[in-house]
Amino acid sequence: MKKRQSKGKKPMHNDRKTDSLWFLQEVTRKLKNRIKEVESSLQEGQKEIAQMHEYYWENYTEMDQYGYENYDNQQALLHQVNANQEQQKLMRRFKKMVQSPFFGRVDFLYDGEDTEETFYIGIGNFAEKTGRQPLIYDWRAPVSGLFYDFDRGEASYEAPMGTLTGEILSKWQYKIRNGKMVYAFESDTKIDDEILQQELGENGDVKLKNIIRTIQKEQNAIIRNTRDKILVIQGAAGSGKTSVALHRIAYLLYHQRQNLRSSDILILSPNSVFSDYISHILPELGEEPIQEMSFDLFAYHELKDTVSDCEDKYQFLEQTMKHFCKEEKDRYEWKQSREFLGEVEGFLALLEDELMDFHDIKLKGQSITERELIDLFYFKFQDVPLLERMNAVMEYVAEEFATLWQRDLREDEMQFLQKQFDSMYVTMDLYKIYGKLMESCGQEFPLDLPFDRRILKYEDVFPMLYLKQRLTGGGARQIKHLVIDEMQDYTYLQYVILHLLFPCRMTILGDKAQTMEETVRDVTAFLPEIFGKNVKKIVMNKSYRNTMEIARYAGKLQGEEQDESLEFLERHGKEVTEAAFDSLEELIEEVSARIDDSQKYETRAILTMTEEEAQKIYQKLEDCRIPAGYLDRDSQSFHRGLTVTTFYLAKGLEFDQVFTIKGQKENPYKTQGEYICATRALHELYVYSIKEKAEDDSSGNL
């Protein structure tokens, strides 16, 4: 495509800025008018619903005997309720847009045209009337790609009618707050580093920020990717990978409304606090909230009929840090490995015979012989999972009886059959079957326990879940897109289970440098083995979170594991401060002084290695009457001010000011833990420790 000269008159820069200020006033006025119209429409809709209810209760006894009129009334009511819900969504979007109608502008001259067109980009589409050309285009609309992907000059975008080409004459970025223009900035290149520094240099919040004003070209390519079934994002700490993944979901929901809804999507996040931290992003982008939970919680829900409780990842980490035992760690890793899966498959091959005790079935003078049942079980229904197979055989037999008797079987007859077929399993108790598996592998397992004492150790949670999946099936859950965050913390076995449970599209993201193991582990090395050739890996190696001083410090912590390809936004701040104290009291005094000295910050954190250390520090803060919040694995959210928590619960979060407390005890996760703590800090990082001496709880030492 040749570069062309504009045939239309090109306005001066000041004219464009003035034009944008005028447009802001006009579009704000029109938004407010639309809000009034929608409010009026909602009120009319509510009246209509009230009248429908009133009509129904006054006339339902006289409606026709076949229910046609009743059905018509119910459908009309449903239609009006749905219409009101859509109007409420519009209302929410328009009210958000009044505060900040747009953040970008592109002046584009189409090839073959003489006059440029101006496109304003915002959080959603807005037209003065339904069906008219938008005054503001949704950031996900095809034309918005001009803003994110191109500099001034030749450009193109994919529209429904094909590729449209032309020339970008100018590109502007804006920040509008409470309807007022904060800045207007002409960008000759990409979303400018000056804008990024201004945006990212702001204080942290208790919620993840949306990034629609600052999406980079490489991020935009990920967000708009609709081709790849399994998209894996390997991103450095602070690279915006979680934000990009959520914006990708918003993009897919916008472009696939016919077959993808918010209820079709599940996010597997590390914990409830992180789920709360990101939960507002999709509503901010005009979409409904989506389901979020940890994989540990998912596993517990799946196993709650088998065991009374399950340990989770954080309990396992704490136990490992408190009482490190190489034998236990090796056993855990073996139970998550390919080799273990081989042992399970060998066990299942023998279980078909060991679990079954066939006998004749009799009902009302009819019978099915043991030989016939064996043929059905091993041949006709051999592909049905083992613990579901007898149900398939029973349904087949019931249909045979029904055909013979020329009637459906009664409920009592079906119950009688069910009891006989269930009795052909030696046991259907998954817990006992898993115990037999462990026995066959030469492992100890508390087999004969009453239900209330069946508390599953973390090393057994996912092996048992895998066994359940193989014995009962139940894949193809009603999820069309799965998002997996912190991918580096998932084991080989867990990915195999996810592949069985969710044969759908996936966005998988994480940072190998933040592995919750003793050494860095790159799970992308084995993902293609599980998911096949559908895996597309994208690396995000530019970090936007930390100052250069913090980034350099974090890099040194990695030592030989440091990734030399990482890039950082050129944003500077204070040097990292390291200090050692004689007692916990002295350390707390220093933290208090630093807090008082930096009132400008919204969020601060004291991050420890273990839960015991976090509790001790939090108690000391309470004793000193220093306001603070405490986050543990049962917390649901965190708030502004000072937060005390462990490094593993802080993953994914960010704070203006971070105080890392080095533990005195040996810790297998020391390097990873300190790196995670360091990379949580936006502006200031302090690394503190207490000088080693005999532990004395009464003195307040850690």
Short mmCIF file of C-alpha atoms in Angstrom, two decimals, residues 247-567:
data_model
loop_
_atom_site.label_atom_id
_atom_site.label_comp_id
_atom_site.label_asym_id
_atom_site.label_seq_id
_atom_site.Cartn_x
_atom_site.Cartn_y
_atom_site.Cartn_z
CA HIS A 247 -9.76 -7.61 28.27
CA ARG A 248 -9.50 -10.53 25.85
CA ILE A 249 -12.56 -12.09 27.48
CA ALA A 250 -14.42 -8.77 27.15
CA TYR A 251 -13.43 -8.65 23.48
CA LEU A 252 -14.65 -12.21 22.84
CA LEU A 253 -17.96 -11.51 24.61
CA TYR A 254 -18.43 -8.41 22.44
CA HIS A 255 -17.72 -10.19 19.15
CA GLN A 256 -19.34 -13.57 19.91
CA ARG A 257 -22.60 -12.52 21.56
CA GLN A 258 -24.56 -15.16 19.65
CA ASN A 259 -22.75 -18.13 21.19
CA LEU A 260 -20.76 -16.87 24.18
CA ARG A 261 -22.18 -15.41 27.40
CA SER A 262 -20.59 -14.46 30.70
CA SER A 263 -22.09 -17.59 32.30
CA ASP A 264 -20.14 -19.73 29.78
CA ILE A 265 -16.78 -18.56 31.17
CA LEU A 266 -14.89 -19.66 34.29
CA ILE A 267 -11.76 -18.10 35.79
CA LEU A 268 -9.56 -20.27 37.96
CA SER A 269 -7.79 -17.72 40.17
CA PRO A 270 -5.38 -18.36 43.06
CA ASN A 271 -7.64 -17.23 45.94
CA SER A 272 -10.74 -15.26 46.92
CA VAL A 273 -8.86 -12.00 47.51
CA PHE A 274 -7.45 -12.09 43.99
CA SER A 275 -10.90 -12.96 42.61
CA ASP A 276 -12.28 -9.86 44.32
CA TYR A 277 -9.32 -7.78 43.10
CA ILE A 278 -10.17 -8.50 39.44
CA SER A 279 -13.96 -8.97 39.69
CA HIS A 280 -14.87 -5.42 38.63
CA ILE A 281 -12.93 -5.39 35.34
CA LEU A 282 -15.57 -6.99 33.11
CA PRO A 283 -18.47 -4.92 34.53
CA GLU A 284 -16.32 -1.81 33.97
CA LEU A 285 -15.93 -2.88 30.36
CA GLY A 286 -19.68 -3.28 29.94
CA GLU A 287 -19.94 -7.05 30.50
CA GLU A 288 -21.62 -9.16 33.16
CA PRO A 289 -19.47 -10.65 35.96
CA ILE A 290 -18.17 -14.16 35.37
CA GLN A 291 -17.64 -17.17 37.61
CA GLU A 292 -14.36 -17.22 39.57
CA MET A 293 -12.93 -19.77 41.97
CA SER A 294 -9.69 -21.50 42.86
CA PHE A 295 -8.94 -24.96 41.49
CA ASP A 296 -8.55 -26.16 45.08
CA LEU A 297 -12.11 -25.04 45.86
CA PHE A 298 -13.33 -26.65 42.64
CA ALA A 299 -11.69 -29.94 43.66
CA TYR A 300 -13.29 -29.80 47.11
CA HIS A 301 -16.75 -29.33 45.57
CA GLU A 302 -16.11 -32.35 43.35
CA LEU A 303 -14.96 -34.54 46.26
CA LYS A 304 -17.25 -33.34 49.07
CA ASP A 305 -19.42 -36.48 48.82
CA THR A 306 -16.31 -38.63 49.29
CA VAL A 307 -14.33 -36.78 51.99
CA SER A 308 -15.30 -34.37 54.75
CA ASP A 309 -12.52 -31.89 53.95
CA CYS A 310 -9.41 -31.31 51.83
CA GLU A 311 -6.17 -29.53 52.58
CA ASP A 312 -5.39 -26.72 50.14
CA LYS A 313 -2.21 -25.47 48.48
CA TYR A 314 -1.56 -22.86 51.15
CA GLN A 315 -1.78 -25.37 54.00
CA PHE A 316 0.64 -27.57 52.09
CA LEU A 317 3.07 -24.65 51.60
CA GLU A 318 2.93 -23.75 55.29
CA GLN A 319 3.58 -27.33 56.33
CA THR A 320 6.50 -27.57 53.92
CA MET A 321 8.04 -24.34 55.22
CA LYS A 322 7.47 -25.27 58.87
CA HIS A 323 8.59 -28.91 58.76
CA PHE A 324 10.39 -29.57 55.50
CA CYS A 325 10.56 -33.27 54.77
CA LYS A 326 12.21 -34.34 51.53
CA GLU A 327 10.38 -37.68 51.56
CA GLU A 328 6.97 -35.95 51.75
CA LYS A 329 7.95 -33.43 49.06
CA ASP A 330 9.17 -36.21 46.76
CA ARG A 331 5.95 -38.16 47.34
CA TYR A 332 3.84 -35.09 46.48
CA GLU A 333 5.79 -34.47 43.27
CA TRP A 334 5.53 -38.13 42.26
CA LYS A 335 1.74 -38.05 42.69
CA GLN A 336 1.56 -35.13 40.23
CA SER A 337 3.76 -36.72 37.57
CA ARG A 338 3.43 -38.60 34.27
CA GLU A 339 4.79 -41.69 35.99
CA PHE A 340 1.99 -41.66 38.54
CA LEU A 341 -0.60 -41.40 35.76
CA GLY A 342 0.90 -44.55 34.29
CA GLU A 343 0.42 -46.31 37.64
CA VAL A 344 -3.22 -45.18 37.75
CA GLU A 345 -3.94 -46.47 34.25
CA GLY A 346 -2.40 -49.84 35.10
CA PHE A 347 -4.54 -50.01 38.27
CA LEU A 348 -7.71 -49.17 36.30
CA ALA A 349 -7.01 -51.95 33.79
CA LEU A 350 -7.09 -54.52 36.63
CA LEU A 351 -9.90 -52.82 38.55
CA GLU A 352 -12.56 -53.83 35.98
CA ASP A 353 -12.31 -57.41 37.18
CA GLU A 354 -11.55 -56.84 40.86
CA LEU A 355 -14.41 -54.40 41.41
CA MET A 356 -17.19 -56.53 39.88
CA ASP A 357 -19.30 -59.39 41.30
CA PHE A 358 -21.80 -60.38 38.58
CA HIS A 359 -25.00 -62.35 39.23
CA ASP A 360 -28.34 -62.99 37.52
CA ILE A 361 -31.01 -60.28 37.56
CA LYS A 362 -34.66 -61.23 38.06
CA LEU A 363 -37.78 -59.09 37.86
CA LYS A 364 -41.45 -60.19 37.62
CA GLY A 365 -40.63 -63.61 36.21
CA GLN A 366 -38.06 -62.25 33.72
CA SER A 367 -34.32 -62.68 34.10
CA ILE A 368 -30.98 -61.59 32.66
CA THR A 369 -28.19 -64.11 33.16
CA GLU A 370 -24.75 -63.40 34.54
CA ARG A 371 -23.21 -64.26 31.14
CA GLU A 372 -25.48 -61.78 29.35
CA LEU A 373 -24.58 -59.06 31.85
CA ILE A 374 -20.85 -59.74 31.44
CA ASP A 375 -21.18 -59.43 27.65
CA LEU A 376 -23.05 -56.13 27.99
CA PHE A 377 -20.58 -54.80 30.58
CA TYR A 378 -17.33 -55.68 28.79
CA PHE A 379 -18.35 -55.29 25.17
CA LYS A 380 -21.47 -53.26 24.44
CA PHE A 381 -20.75 -50.58 27.06
CA GLN A 382 -16.97 -50.90 27.38
CA ASP A 383 -16.43 -47.18 26.63
CA VAL A 384 -18.63 -46.00 29.53
CA PRO A 385 -16.61 -45.09 32.69
CA LEU A 386 -16.46 -47.97 35.14
CA LEU A 387 -18.65 -46.59 37.96
CA GLU A 388 -21.28 -45.41 35.46
CA ARG A 389 -21.25 -48.52 33.31
CA MET A 390 -23.73 -50.56 35.35
CA ASN A 391 -26.24 -47.71 35.07
CA ALA A 392 -25.90 -47.93 31.29
CA VAL A 393 -26.41 -51.71 31.43
CA MET A 394 -29.43 -51.25 33.76
CA GLU A 395 -31.08 -48.74 31.41
CA TYR A 396 -30.58 -51.17 28.52
CA VAL A 397 -32.15 -54.03 30.52
CA ALA A 398 -35.04 -51.80 31.68
CA GLU A 399 -35.80 -50.91 28.06
CA GLU A 400 -35.78 -54.61 27.15
CA PHE A 401 -38.30 -55.37 29.91
CA ALA A 402 -40.44 -52.35 28.92
CA THR A 403 -40.54 -53.54 25.30
CA LEU A 404 -41.46 -57.06 26.38
CA TRP A 405 -44.22 -55.85 28.72
CA GLN A 406 -45.32 -53.01 26.42
CA ARG A 407 -45.24 -50.49 29.25
CA ASP A 408 -42.76 -48.31 31.15
CA LEU A 409 -41.38 -49.74 34.37
CA ARG A 410 -42.88 -48.35 37.55
CA GLU A 411 -40.76 -46.40 40.05
CA ASP A 412 -40.65 -49.30 42.54
CA GLU A 413 -39.52 -51.67 39.77
CA MET A 414 -36.72 -49.28 38.76
CA GLN A 415 -35.62 -48.99 42.41
CA PHE A 416 -35.54 -52.78 42.70
CA LEU A 417 -33.39 -53.00 39.56
CA GLN A 418 -31.08 -50.23 40.76
CA LYS A 419 -30.44 -52.03 44.02
CA GLN A 420 -29.56 -55.28 42.23
CA PHE A 421 -27.24 -53.61 39.74
CA ASP A 422 -25.46 -51.56 42.41
CA SER A 423 -24.84 -54.74 44.40
CA MET A 424 -22.63 -56.01 41.57
CA TYR A 425 -19.94 -53.50 42.56
CA VAL A 426 -17.76 -54.75 45.41
CA THR A 427 -17.68 -51.07 46.45
CA MET A 428 -18.68 -47.78 44.86
CA ASP A 429 -16.87 -45.75 47.52
CA LEU A 430 -14.26 -43.63 45.70
CA TYR A 431 -12.30 -43.19 48.93
CA LYS A 432 -11.86 -46.95 49.35
CA ILE A 433 -11.00 -47.42 45.68
CA TYR A 434 -8.35 -44.70 45.98
CA GLY A 435 -7.00 -46.48 49.06
CA LYS A 436 -6.62 -49.64 46.97
CA LEU A 437 -4.76 -47.60 44.35
CA MET A 438 -2.33 -46.33 46.99
CA GLU A 439 -1.90 -49.85 48.30
CA SER A 440 -1.05 -51.09 44.80
CA CYS A 441 1.59 -48.32 44.56
CA GLY A 442 3.15 -49.31 47.88
CA GLN A 443 1.87 -46.18 49.65
CA GLU A 444 0.23 -45.94 53.06
CA PHE A 445 -3.29 -44.55 53.17
CA PRO A 446 -5.82 -44.44 56.07
CA LEU A 447 -8.39 -46.69 54.43
CA ASP A 448 -10.98 -47.52 57.11
CA LEU A 449 -12.09 -44.11 58.36
CA PRO A 450 -15.61 -42.83 59.04
CA PHE A 451 -16.70 -39.98 56.75
CA ASP A 452 -16.16 -37.20 59.31
CA ARG A 453 -12.49 -38.21 59.70
CA ARG A 454 -11.75 -38.37 56.00
CA ILE A 455 -9.58 -35.25 55.67
CA LEU A 456 -7.60 -35.51 52.47
CA LYS A 457 -3.97 -34.39 52.44
CA TYR A 458 -3.12 -32.02 49.61
CA GLU A 459 -0.87 -34.58 47.94
CA ASP A 460 -3.95 -36.81 47.45
CA VAL A 461 -6.56 -34.21 46.38
CA PHE A 462 -5.87 -34.11 42.67
CA PRO A 463 -4.87 -37.78 42.33
CA MET A 464 -8.29 -38.65 43.80
CA LEU A 465 -10.01 -36.12 41.52
CA TYR A 466 -8.28 -37.70 38.51
CA LEU A 467 -9.40 -41.17 39.64
CA LYS A 468 -12.97 -39.92 40.02
CA GLN A 469 -12.91 -38.43 36.54
CA ARG A 470 -11.65 -41.68 35.04
CA LEU A 471 -14.22 -43.76 36.94
CA THR A 472 -17.27 -41.54 36.44
CA GLY A 473 -16.51 -39.29 33.46
CA GLY A 474 -18.54 -36.12 33.49
CA GLY A 475 -16.37 -33.96 31.23
CA ALA A 476 -17.80 -31.51 28.72
CA ARG A 477 -19.01 -29.18 31.47
CA GLN A 478 -21.06 -26.18 30.40
CA ILE A 479 -18.01 -23.95 30.14
CA LYS A 480 -17.01 -22.61 26.74
CA HIS A 481 -13.93 -20.66 27.81
CA LEU A 482 -11.62 -21.36 30.75
CA VAL A 483 -9.14 -18.79 32.09
CA ILE A 484 -6.28 -20.19 34.19
CA ASP A 485 -4.23 -17.62 36.10
CA GLU A 486 -0.87 -18.31 37.81
CA MET A 487 -0.30 -21.20 35.41
CA GLN A 488 3.17 -21.90 36.83
CA ASP A 489 1.57 -23.20 40.05
CA TYR A 490 -0.33 -26.01 38.32
CA THR A 491 1.17 -29.48 38.08
CA TYR A 492 1.28 -31.90 35.16
CA LEU A 493 -1.55 -33.93 36.71
CA GLN A 494 -3.71 -30.84 37.27
CA TYR A 495 -3.41 -29.86 33.60
CA VAL A 496 -4.40 -33.38 32.55
CA ILE A 497 -7.49 -33.12 34.78
CA LEU A 498 -8.36 -29.68 33.35
CA HIS A 499 -8.05 -31.09 29.83
CA LEU A 500 -10.49 -33.90 30.73
CA LEU A 501 -12.95 -31.63 32.56
CA PHE A 502 -12.94 -28.68 30.17
CA PRO A 503 -12.58 -29.60 26.50
CA CYS A 504 -13.06 -25.95 25.55
CA ARG A 505 -11.11 -22.85 24.57
CA MET A 506 -8.63 -21.60 27.16
CA THR A 507 -6.57 -18.56 28.07
CA ILE A 508 -3.69 -19.71 30.29
CA LEU A 509 -1.37 -17.14 31.86
CA GLY A 510 1.42 -16.89 34.37
CA ASP A 511 5.04 -16.10 35.13
CA LYS A 512 7.58 -18.89 35.41
CA ALA A 513 9.72 -16.69 37.70
CA GLN A 514 6.92 -16.76 40.31
CA THR A 515 6.74 -20.55 40.56
CA MET A 516 5.68 -21.73 44.02
CA GLU A 517 8.47 -24.29 43.99
CA GLU A 518 12.09 -24.33 45.07
CA THR A 519 13.25 -23.66 41.50
CA VAL A 520 11.76 -21.98 38.44
CA ARG A 521 9.51 -24.30 36.43
CA ASP A 522 8.26 -23.56 32.93
CA VAL A 523 4.98 -25.45 32.43
CA THR A 524 4.82 -24.37 28.78
CA ALA A 525 7.37 -27.13 28.10
CA PHE A 526 4.74 -29.84 28.67
CA LEU A 527 1.44 -28.10 27.82
CA PRO A 528 1.58 -29.13 24.10
CA GLU A 529 1.95 -32.75 25.25
CA ILE A 530 -1.42 -32.47 27.02
CA PHE A 531 -3.38 -30.06 24.81
CA GLY A 532 -1.81 -30.94 21.46
CA LYS A 533 -0.90 -28.67 18.58
CA ASN A 534 -3.69 -26.19 19.48
CA VAL A 535 -1.38 -24.43 21.96
CA LYS A 536 -0.19 -20.94 20.98
CA LYS A 537 2.46 -19.42 23.29
CA ILE A 538 2.97 -15.66 23.52
CA VAL A 539 5.67 -14.04 25.66
CA MET A 540 5.11 -10.65 27.30
CA ASN A 541 8.57 -9.56 28.40
CA LYS A 542 7.98 -5.89 29.20
CA SER A 543 7.08 -4.99 32.78
CA TYR A 544 5.15 -1.81 33.58
CA ARG A 545 4.70 -2.12 37.35
CA ASN A 546 7.95 -1.48 39.20
CA THR A 547 10.34 1.43 39.13
CA MET A 548 13.71 0.68 37.52
CA GLU A 549 15.31 0.58 40.98
CA ILE A 550 12.88 -2.10 42.23
CA ALA A 551 13.11 -4.04 38.97
CA ARG A 552 16.91 -4.19 39.17
CA TYR A 553 16.75 -5.38 42.79
CA ALA A 554 14.21 -8.10 41.91
CA GLY A 555 16.43 -9.22 39.02
CA LYS A 556 19.39 -9.72 41.34
CA LEU A 557 17.28 -11.98 43.56
CA GLN A 558 16.83 -14.36 40.65
CA GLY A 559 20.57 -14.73 40.12
CA GLU A 560 21.27 -17.16 37.29
CA GLU A 561 17.53 -17.55 36.69
CA GLN A 562 17.21 -13.87 35.68
CA ASP A 563 15.66 -13.43 32.25
CA GLU A 564 17.95 -11.13 30.27
CA SER A 565 15.24 -10.47 27.67
CA LEU A 566 13.03 -8.56 30.14
CA GLU A 567 12.29 -4.91 29.37
#
